[in-house]
XYZ file of C-alpha atoms in Angstrom:
647
model
C 54.280 139.530 167.843
C 53.607 138.438 164.289
C 50.910 140.254 162.338
C 50.280 137.038 160.366
C 47.961 134.152 161.204
C 47.913 130.568 159.943
C 44.769 129.232 158.297
C 44.489 125.425 158.032
C 42.174 124.331 155.228
C 40.236 121.015 155.114
C 42.814 119.376 152.827
C 45.519 120.046 155.438
C 47.092 122.947 153.545
C 48.274 125.797 155.775
C 48.295 129.364 154.451
C 49.391 132.587 156.099
C 47.243 135.722 156.022
C 47.294 139.092 157.818
C 45.417 139.304 161.109
C 41.861 140.453 160.551
C 41.497 138.418 157.364
C 37.985 137.128 156.745
C 36.858 133.779 155.363
C 35.651 135.670 152.298
C 39.180 137.053 151.836
C 40.529 133.505 151.983
C 37.978 132.394 149.390
C 38.949 135.264 147.063
C 42.621 134.315 147.389
C 41.707 130.857 146.092
C 39.338 131.946 143.311
C 36.720 134.597 142.598
C 34.310 131.839 141.582
C 34.607 130.218 145.005
C 34.128 133.567 146.752
C 30.807 134.055 144.962
C 29.569 130.771 146.460
C 30.735 131.194 150.060
C 27.829 131.783 152.432
C 29.522 131.326 155.824
C 32.554 129.679 157.406
C 33.317 126.930 159.900
C 36.009 128.368 162.188
C 37.391 125.808 164.649
C 34.043 124.013 164.607
C 31.892 127.145 165.005
C 29.895 128.724 162.182
C 30.874 132.353 161.575
C 29.943 135.109 159.177
C 32.181 134.882 156.117
C 32.936 138.598 156.673
C 33.938 138.311 160.336
C 37.631 139.132 160.957
C 39.873 136.279 162.142
C 42.670 137.244 164.538
C 44.172 133.882 165.538
C 45.427 130.662 163.945
C 42.385 128.567 163.013
C 41.119 125.582 161.088
C 38.792 126.930 158.400
C 36.176 125.402 156.155
C 34.343 127.549 153.629
C 30.608 126.804 153.632
C 28.477 126.885 150.480
C 24.900 125.937 149.607
C 25.987 122.294 149.516
C 26.808 122.388 153.247
C 24.024 122.018 155.807
C 25.390 124.925 157.849
C 25.716 127.045 154.704
C 22.091 126.391 153.789
C 21.016 127.108 157.377
C 22.849 130.446 157.273
C 21.169 131.274 153.958
C 17.696 130.619 155.374
C 18.403 132.381 158.662
C 19.446 135.470 156.710
C 16.298 135.119 154.595
C 14.188 135.198 157.765
C 15.772 138.578 158.584
C 15.073 139.780 155.042
C 11.437 138.710 155.406
C 11.266 140.551 158.742
C 12.499 143.728 157.057
C 9.788 143.356 154.406
C 7.115 142.706 157.063
C 8.191 145.778 159.026
C 7.971 147.817 155.830
C 4.404 146.695 155.025
C 3.155 146.374 158.630
C 4.697 149.273 160.639
C 4.790 148.644 164.373
C 4.986 144.861 164.039
C 6.862 143.023 166.818
C 9.063 139.970 166.308
C 9.636 136.902 168.471
C 11.983 134.331 166.825
C 12.858 133.567 163.207
C 14.952 130.407 162.867
C 15.932 128.302 159.864
C 14.205 124.920 159.637
C 14.776 121.792 157.526
C 13.234 123.321 154.405
C 13.366 127.091 154.741
C 12.590 129.377 157.642
C 9.812 131.081 159.573
C 9.284 134.128 161.742
C 6.770 134.461 164.597
C 5.336 137.985 164.583
C 2.800 140.023 166.545
C 0.731 142.061 164.070
C -1.442 143.590 166.779
C -5.080 143.623 165.676
C -4.142 143.121 162.020
C -4.122 139.878 160.035
C -2.172 138.671 157.038
C -3.607 137.050 153.899
C -2.309 135.009 150.974
C -2.339 138.225 148.919
C -0.104 139.808 151.553
C 2.375 136.940 151.144
C 2.728 137.760 147.444
C 3.276 141.453 148.310
C 5.921 140.433 150.840
C 7.687 138.303 148.223
C 7.862 141.303 145.887
C 9.186 143.499 148.704
C 11.784 140.890 149.713
C 13.017 140.663 146.123
C 13.271 144.459 145.977
C 15.249 144.563 149.230
C 17.503 141.657 148.212
C 18.599 143.509 145.068
C 20.007 146.322 147.229
C 22.878 143.980 148.222
C 22.653 145.264 151.791
C 25.407 143.886 154.008
C 24.515 141.900 157.127
C 26.447 143.877 159.736
C 27.329 142.283 163.056
C 27.625 144.528 166.112
C 28.543 143.415 169.630
C 27.176 145.590 172.444
C 26.761 145.321 176.240
C 23.554 143.625 177.378
C 22.415 146.806 179.144
C 22.574 148.698 175.868
C 20.551 145.974 174.122
C 17.912 146.146 176.870
C 17.725 149.926 176.488
C 17.308 149.627 172.699
C 14.319 147.270 172.917
C 12.837 149.113 175.911
C 12.699 152.263 173.791
C 11.039 150.238 171.009
C 8.529 148.807 173.476
C 9.300 145.262 172.289
C 8.405 142.893 175.124
C 9.341 139.843 173.043
C 12.990 140.756 172.532
C 13.223 141.937 176.147
C 12.043 138.506 177.222
C 14.744 136.897 175.082
C 17.355 139.166 176.647
C 16.292 138.128 180.158
C 17.332 134.566 179.340
C 20.808 135.616 178.203
C 23.819 135.961 180.481
C 25.183 139.398 181.256
C 27.954 140.445 178.923
C 28.287 140.903 175.188
C 25.155 140.737 172.999
C 25.171 140.706 169.203
C 22.861 142.655 166.905
C 22.626 142.226 163.146
C 21.513 144.949 160.779
C 20.726 144.777 157.081
C 19.145 147.744 155.323
C 16.556 149.289 157.658
C 16.155 146.242 159.910
C 18.003 145.465 163.155
C 17.515 142.318 165.208
C 18.878 140.648 168.315
C 20.723 137.622 166.906
C 23.719 135.331 167.417
C 24.121 134.904 163.664
C 25.802 133.936 161.478
C 24.539 135.587 158.309
C 25.306 135.926 154.619
C 27.732 138.595 153.441
C 24.815 140.508 151.885
C 21.199 140.193 150.756
C 22.208 139.876 147.095
C 22.839 136.150 147.554
C 19.051 135.630 147.876
C 17.785 135.295 144.289
C 14.533 133.308 144.531
C 11.810 133.668 147.172
C 8.611 131.817 148.028
C 6.523 132.418 151.160
C 4.705 129.157 151.634
C 2.359 129.215 154.591
C 0.689 131.159 157.412
C -0.010 129.511 160.755
C -0.767 130.390 164.344
C 1.852 129.826 167.045
C 1.522 130.495 170.767
C 4.272 132.634 172.232
C 6.881 130.252 173.699
C 4.679 127.348 172.605
C 2.381 127.871 175.606
C -1.343 127.906 174.795
C -1.885 130.223 177.781
C 0.115 132.925 175.980
C -0.876 135.163 173.094
C -1.133 133.561 169.678
C 1.361 134.996 167.200
C 1.373 134.734 163.411
C 3.965 132.344 162.002
C 5.012 133.016 158.404
C 6.936 130.285 156.583
C 9.156 130.743 153.563
C 11.909 129.242 151.502
C 14.610 130.874 149.379
C 17.311 129.764 146.962
C 20.440 131.086 145.261
C 18.751 130.704 141.846
C 15.284 130.697 140.299
C 15.974 127.262 138.810
C 16.481 125.758 142.278
C 13.205 127.260 143.476
C 11.361 125.854 140.436
C 12.803 122.401 141.118
C 11.786 122.662 144.772
C 8.214 123.662 143.933
C 7.986 120.780 141.466
C 9.192 118.450 144.208
C 6.480 119.792 146.540
C 3.819 119.099 143.921
C 5.150 115.582 143.443
C 5.300 115.127 147.216
C 1.585 115.993 147.471
C 0.796 113.188 145.028
C 3.014 110.837 147.029
C 1.732 111.825 150.486
C 1.636 108.527 152.381
C -1.594 109.520 154.148
C -3.372 110.033 150.818
C -1.927 106.889 149.214
C -2.482 104.844 152.358
C -6.198 105.571 152.176
C -6.526 105.109 148.402
C -4.660 101.789 148.399
C -6.249 100.386 151.541
C -2.967 100.246 153.487
C -3.981 101.712 156.870
C -6.672 103.770 158.539
C -7.040 105.908 161.655
C -10.178 106.003 163.819
C -11.119 108.420 166.593
C -12.627 105.627 168.677
C -9.304 103.782 168.604
C -7.326 106.935 169.342
C -4.904 109.350 167.675
C -1.564 107.946 166.568
C -2.840 104.345 166.682
C -3.020 103.093 163.068
C -5.186 100.159 162.045
C -3.534 98.039 159.351
C -5.863 97.024 156.535
C -5.414 93.675 154.695
C -3.213 95.300 152.027
C -1.025 96.952 154.650
C -0.746 93.713 156.575
C 0.646 91.983 153.465
C 3.420 94.598 153.304
C 4.135 94.137 157.018
C 4.426 90.378 156.598
C 6.761 90.712 153.611
C 9.019 93.116 155.508
C 9.085 90.774 158.503
C 9.900 87.864 156.201
C 12.827 89.822 154.740
C 14.091 90.776 158.201
C 13.742 87.259 159.598
C 15.585 85.691 156.647
C 18.356 88.277 156.858
C 18.716 87.940 160.616
C 18.634 84.157 160.549
C 21.501 84.173 158.045
C 23.366 86.574 160.371
C 22.979 84.325 163.435
C 20.170 86.079 165.281
C 17.783 84.237 167.629
C 14.153 85.309 167.816
C 12.343 86.138 171.058
C 8.875 87.408 172.043
C 8.199 89.706 175.004
C 5.084 91.138 176.753
C 3.585 94.554 176.003
C 3.715 95.661 179.660
C 6.148 95.432 182.566
C 6.464 96.471 186.206
C 7.735 99.882 187.189
C 10.797 98.341 188.823
C 12.192 97.164 185.485
C 11.946 100.627 183.922
C 13.584 102.153 186.994
C 16.466 99.717 186.562
C 16.774 100.443 182.833
C 16.714 104.200 183.346
C 13.715 104.780 181.101
C 11.619 106.270 183.898
C 14.272 108.791 184.972
C 15.262 109.736 181.401
C 12.310 108.875 179.160
C 9.145 109.101 181.272
C 7.654 112.034 179.337
C 7.375 109.774 176.280
C 5.778 106.857 178.167
C 2.109 106.211 178.809
C 1.063 106.738 182.453
C 1.132 103.649 184.687
C -1.658 101.200 185.481
C -1.844 100.158 189.126
C -2.960 96.631 190.038
C -2.666 95.049 193.508
C -0.471 97.926 194.611
C 2.020 97.437 191.746
C 2.522 99.901 188.871
C 2.761 98.579 185.312
C 3.808 100.519 182.207
C 3.122 99.907 178.539
C 6.373 98.884 176.850
C 8.133 101.891 175.294
C 11.322 99.972 174.465
C 12.106 96.305 173.883
C 15.606 96.453 175.340
C 14.869 95.877 179.069
C 12.871 92.746 178.214
C 15.741 91.424 176.108
C 18.201 92.106 178.926
C 16.028 89.965 181.204
C 16.145 87.149 178.649
C 19.954 87.375 178.569
C 20.036 87.326 182.387
C 17.820 84.225 182.585
C 20.720 81.910 181.656
C 24.413 81.738 182.435
C 26.758 82.643 179.587
C 30.428 82.187 178.797
C 32.537 83.995 176.226
C 31.875 81.030 173.918
C 28.167 81.999 173.788
C 28.926 85.508 172.544
C 27.986 87.344 170.513
C 24.373 86.598 171.425
C 21.948 88.339 169.066
C 18.307 88.531 170.223
C 15.762 89.790 167.675
C 12.088 90.701 167.892
C 9.562 92.664 165.850
C 8.391 94.137 169.149
C 5.329 96.332 169.676
C 6.060 99.507 171.644
C 3.923 102.399 172.840
C 5.093 105.994 173.147
C 3.013 108.948 174.174
C 3.897 111.434 171.458
C 2.383 114.900 171.865
C -0.867 115.342 169.926
C 0.557 118.204 167.863
C 3.479 116.031 166.745
C 1.439 113.091 165.428
C 1.692 112.770 161.641
C 0.245 109.858 159.689
C 2.550 106.860 159.982
C 5.624 109.010 160.525
C 4.880 109.893 164.145
C 2.612 107.437 165.971
C 1.907 106.142 169.469
C 1.970 102.419 168.634
C 4.952 101.144 166.677
C 6.301 97.783 165.557
C 10.074 97.861 165.670
C 12.616 95.767 163.758
C 14.550 95.485 166.990
C 17.504 93.416 168.150
C 20.142 93.536 170.855
C 23.625 92.142 170.447
C 25.554 91.139 173.581
C 29.264 90.951 172.819
C 32.768 91.313 174.186
C 34.809 94.435 173.565
C 36.956 92.437 171.146
C 33.856 91.512 169.133
C 32.366 94.997 169.117
C 33.950 96.364 165.920
C 32.957 93.346 163.830
C 29.394 93.313 165.187
C 28.848 97.048 164.765
C 30.165 96.911 161.202
C 27.924 93.919 160.419
C 24.879 95.977 161.418
C 25.945 98.802 159.123
C 26.468 96.270 156.323
C 22.883 95.127 156.899
C 21.729 98.707 156.340
C 23.588 98.820 153.034
C 21.999 95.545 151.934
C 18.537 96.906 152.651
C 19.314 100.168 150.832
C 20.112 98.173 147.702
C 16.911 96.124 147.933
C 14.691 99.201 148.273
C 16.539 101.382 145.776
C 17.708 103.882 148.398
C 20.628 105.675 146.767
C 21.121 108.692 149.024
C 21.706 108.294 152.745
C 23.741 109.772 155.579
C 25.062 107.996 158.674
C 25.058 110.420 161.619
C 27.260 109.714 164.633
C 25.144 111.148 167.455
C 27.253 112.157 170.456
C 26.596 113.333 174.018
C 26.862 116.847 175.434
C 29.254 116.915 178.432
C 27.249 119.790 179.942
C 24.162 117.525 180.196
C 25.718 114.539 181.956
C 23.466 113.393 184.772
C 20.466 115.126 183.181
C 19.959 113.999 179.591
C 22.832 111.483 179.634
C 24.168 108.900 182.089
C 27.003 110.482 184.063
C 29.948 108.379 182.852
C 32.235 110.866 181.029
C 35.104 108.412 180.421
C 32.819 105.721 179.010
C 31.146 108.265 176.740
C 34.480 109.279 175.225
C 35.645 105.664 174.955
C 32.534 104.331 173.219
C 32.264 107.353 170.914
C 35.848 106.676 169.832
C 35.027 102.988 169.277
C 32.122 103.839 166.962
C 34.153 106.489 165.155
C 36.972 103.990 164.535
C 34.592 101.330 163.167
C 33.042 103.772 160.716
C 36.402 105.157 159.630
C 38.059 101.768 159.141
C 35.032 100.445 157.227
C 35.176 103.458 154.909
C 31.528 104.371 155.622
C 30.934 108.138 155.260
C 29.418 109.736 158.358
C 28.901 113.100 160.000
C 29.132 113.882 163.708
C 26.200 115.522 165.509
C 26.580 116.702 169.129
C 23.877 116.318 171.799
C 21.855 113.678 169.901
C 23.035 110.463 171.600
C 20.805 107.989 173.443
C 20.853 108.456 177.224
C 22.981 105.296 177.593
C 25.501 105.742 174.774
C 26.416 107.059 171.309
C 24.588 105.908 168.198
C 24.478 105.982 164.442
C 21.244 107.563 163.169
C 20.427 106.848 159.537
C 18.913 109.534 157.329
C 17.611 108.444 153.920
C 16.168 110.262 150.926
C 13.288 109.150 148.734
C 13.424 109.199 144.935
C 12.114 112.787 144.884
C 14.637 114.058 147.409
C 12.539 114.008 150.595
C 14.537 113.264 153.747
C 13.418 110.657 156.314
C 14.879 109.297 159.550
C 15.019 105.531 159.098
C 16.780 103.657 161.854
C 19.483 103.532 164.468
C 22.539 101.541 165.569
C 23.332 102.260 169.221
C 26.054 101.434 171.722
C 25.061 100.797 175.327
C 27.748 100.839 178.015
C 25.339 101.289 180.935
C 22.454 98.837 180.919
C 24.614 95.739 181.199
C 25.738 96.908 184.623
C 22.288 98.183 185.597
C 20.798 94.734 184.945
C 23.856 92.949 186.392
C 24.424 91.130 183.088
C 27.593 89.075 182.902
C 29.415 86.310 181.113
C 32.432 84.248 182.109
C 35.486 85.394 180.154
C 38.543 83.325 179.148
C 40.169 84.049 182.514
C 37.106 82.493 184.191
C 36.088 85.896 185.562
C 32.716 87.616 185.375
C 32.621 90.382 182.766
C 29.839 92.749 181.642
C 28.987 92.552 177.934
C 28.749 95.542 175.642
C 25.285 95.888 174.126
C 24.404 97.050 170.623
C 20.811 98.197 170.031
C 19.867 98.097 166.339
C 16.778 98.498 164.149
C 17.855 98.555 160.471
C 14.293 98.694 159.108
C 13.127 101.041 161.838
C 9.414 100.561 162.483
C 6.682 99.245 160.201
C 4.911 102.544 160.570
C 7.685 104.895 159.519
C 9.268 102.592 156.956
C 6.002 101.815 155.150
C 5.186 105.527 155.223
C 8.548 106.151 153.564
C 8.034 103.367 151.005
C 4.597 104.693 150.032
C 6.192 108.029 149.141
C 9.396 106.534 147.732
C 7.517 104.261 145.300
C 4.514 106.624 144.888
C 2.434 103.603 145.914
C 3.819 101.524 143.028
C 5.431 98.804 145.115
C 7.770 96.293 143.471
C 6.078 92.978 142.745
C 7.551 91.154 145.774
C 6.122 93.769 148.162
C 2.861 94.636 146.423
C -0.301 93.579 148.323
C -1.828 92.324 145.058
C 0.805 91.192 142.582
C -1.424 90.179 139.677
C -4.912 91.157 138.592
C -6.601 88.901 136.034
C -8.944 90.823 133.726
C -11.387 88.681 131.705
C -12.777 90.567 128.712
C -16.231 89.111 129.443
C -17.928 86.519 131.636
C -17.459 83.947 128.853
C -13.784 83.693 129.810
C -14.270 83.527 133.589
C -13.520 79.792 133.742
C -10.197 80.317 131.959
C -9.432 83.243 134.303
C -10.060 80.905 137.268
C -7.690 78.316 135.784
C -4.991 80.982 135.491
C -5.685 82.119 139.073
C -5.321 78.577 140.382
C -1.901 78.204 138.734
C -0.724 81.515 140.239
C -1.982 80.591 143.707
C -0.056 77.303 143.618
C 3.126 79.393 143.416
C 1.975 81.699 146.260
C 1.395 84.614 143.915
C -1.058 87.134 145.374
C -3.602 87.315 142.548
C -7.236 88.316 142.102
C -9.830 88.264 139.308
C -11.710 91.425 138.371
C -15.094 89.781 137.829
C -17.083 93.000 137.501
C -19.425 93.458 134.559
C -17.306 96.311 133.154
C -15.559 96.980 129.867
C -11.926 95.926 129.690
C -10.743 99.548 129.343
C -12.274 100.476 132.687
C -10.858 97.379 134.345
C -7.384 98.324 133.112
C -7.734 101.951 134.276
C -9.002 100.931 137.716
C -6.198 98.389 138.144
C -3.658 101.058 137.153
C -5.090 103.339 139.840
C -4.670 100.588 142.428
C -1.050 100.298 141.235
C -1.081 96.509 140.782
C 2.229 95.480 139.135
C 0.823 93.010 136.578
C -2.464 92.801 134.689
C -3.303 89.633 132.759
C -5.944 90.203 130.092
C -7.748 87.043 128.982
C -10.185 86.752 126.091
C -11.051 84.378 123.274
C -7.593 84.291 121.698
C -5.781 83.812 125.023
C -8.187 81.082 126.146
C -7.905 79.186 122.854
C -4.067 79.390 122.817
C -3.535 78.842 126.566
C -1.854 82.242 126.904
C -2.269 85.568 128.699
C -1.794 89.139 127.481
C 0.462 90.918 129.989
C 0.374 94.580 131.001
C 2.961 96.034 133.414
C 2.191 98.932 135.723
C 3.669 102.067 134.162
C 4.982 100.226 131.075
C 1.827 99.138 129.279
C 1.431 96.128 126.987
C 4.224 93.529 127.172
C 2.624 91.098 124.729
C 1.311 87.548 125.134
C 2.980 84.587 126.846
C 1.918 81.203 128.090
C 1.100 81.080 131.788
C 4.029 78.863 132.800
C 6.579 81.163 131.144
C 5.094 84.213 132.872
C 4.999 82.360 136.188
C 8.648 81.366 135.928
C 9.689 84.991 135.359
C 7.429 86.409 138.078
C 8.473 83.849 140.705
C 12.137 84.714 140.035
C 11.378 88.435 140.278
C 9.618 87.973 143.613
C 12.235 85.600 145.012
C 15.061 88.021 144.138
C 13.084 90.966 145.568
C 13.868 93.050 142.508
C 13.328 96.773 142.921
C 11.489 97.080 139.595
């Protein structure tokens, strides 16, 4: 047998190396600079330690900080480094789990009768930095499960023993760095020296296994980076994010409110927020009308039988409100618009000439999110969804699916969204019949159809297993705000199941009954989440077309109120949302207050403006733009609003 193995790199190049070569060895053979950046490796689709020996032919991708899995490995290793520091400062501490999360990592620990303070976090940071400089290797060791049980029995660690009980008999992996050993699947960094910048961010309580009946552990959050500069940039982003928090801005700008008597997760839209909603709906309706959609309206409740047919009760019941029973019949609040739309399709006979049929609705849905998961507008129990369902033939599918993605791209341009990722969310074959409808062949077929559309359209996407809808694969859209915060926006889903469940059909060209494919899409997501995103994206400074108040007229004194009213009347005739600040305040205060309310345009009117029939214009964030006559300003503003310009 050959003592060489073949390594296939992402560009298709194939190189031969001795058996036992590591990903780090491969990186060094390419360049020392690359080797210094490699954090882990993707080996045949699995993430490995960069120092783990490879004994067979494989496809290899070297993972750096720029890769999600590389970053996850970095933060997972940092959690172990933090655990070593905690064990050093708090002898006898016990550990539950310490995973990476979207922005850093945490570890749940049992400190006994001790507590941890903010001062302790700073001490832990110093200790972590000291340990990181030792360049201790993360050493992987595979041992029999019985040996792992013996190790943690001798330590008296009931938490790790509980974890071991849930693992199958056989090989268990431990990782050791410095003086710390943990039960862990890995992967990890080559050594602690990669961790250059450390910030422990928060302390919280967390029930063991998430069960409030169990003991409350201490959860310590942190974040680390390969350089101090990256940490500084991250902390600056956090400070900016605080200023842009949609909950804070929503209150200050009169966008929405929450009230205990109404209920958690049920936002009340104020007049300013309602203006934004109406402008978004106007945009969606214009766009969808141009694309051949037909609008429908459906009830907020439906009988149990419909949700049994759709599959929502078997697969989605935990997220639905409990039923109401009237005259012996159970009714549920609508959690999804799709079953109602299917009933509208079924109400009339269709031929292939009628397809594609695109039914759109800004439908109100209700979902019982857990109380601990509610978060401002981002996670609510009442949501207004930019929903539509496209009923099409298989031959029409590619064109229709691509058209939805093109709609996303159009919206991204309008709202100044420059960074986004399309995620192809797939099923998990092991969960068919549980989380997913048990149709393995249709899953593979429709996943391939979506993959082909995205590839042929040249739209970049990543594949994510076990994230599909219960009835088919989907594209989930992740977007980033101007300060680099990630949000989940919308979805574009394929449905191969509900057409048959609802006995939907059309007459094809052979005069035979055929079941349509269904595309579920919501390019603007929900009002709640999208407006929450926009508040943070724009820092509350909405573009003129979307701003609740587009123009504020500021008379220098009451003497010029009549002229201010004349200007207001002209603006109103062109449907400009304008108001007069008629308070008995100095002009400087009026300007400052209007700036705080983030109104795009301020029109200052005094003696000179009134006598010349002009207005002095100030632009939010840009200051004085000089004087113009009202008609000239109106012409420019109307064009700006009509074009929905981002600035």
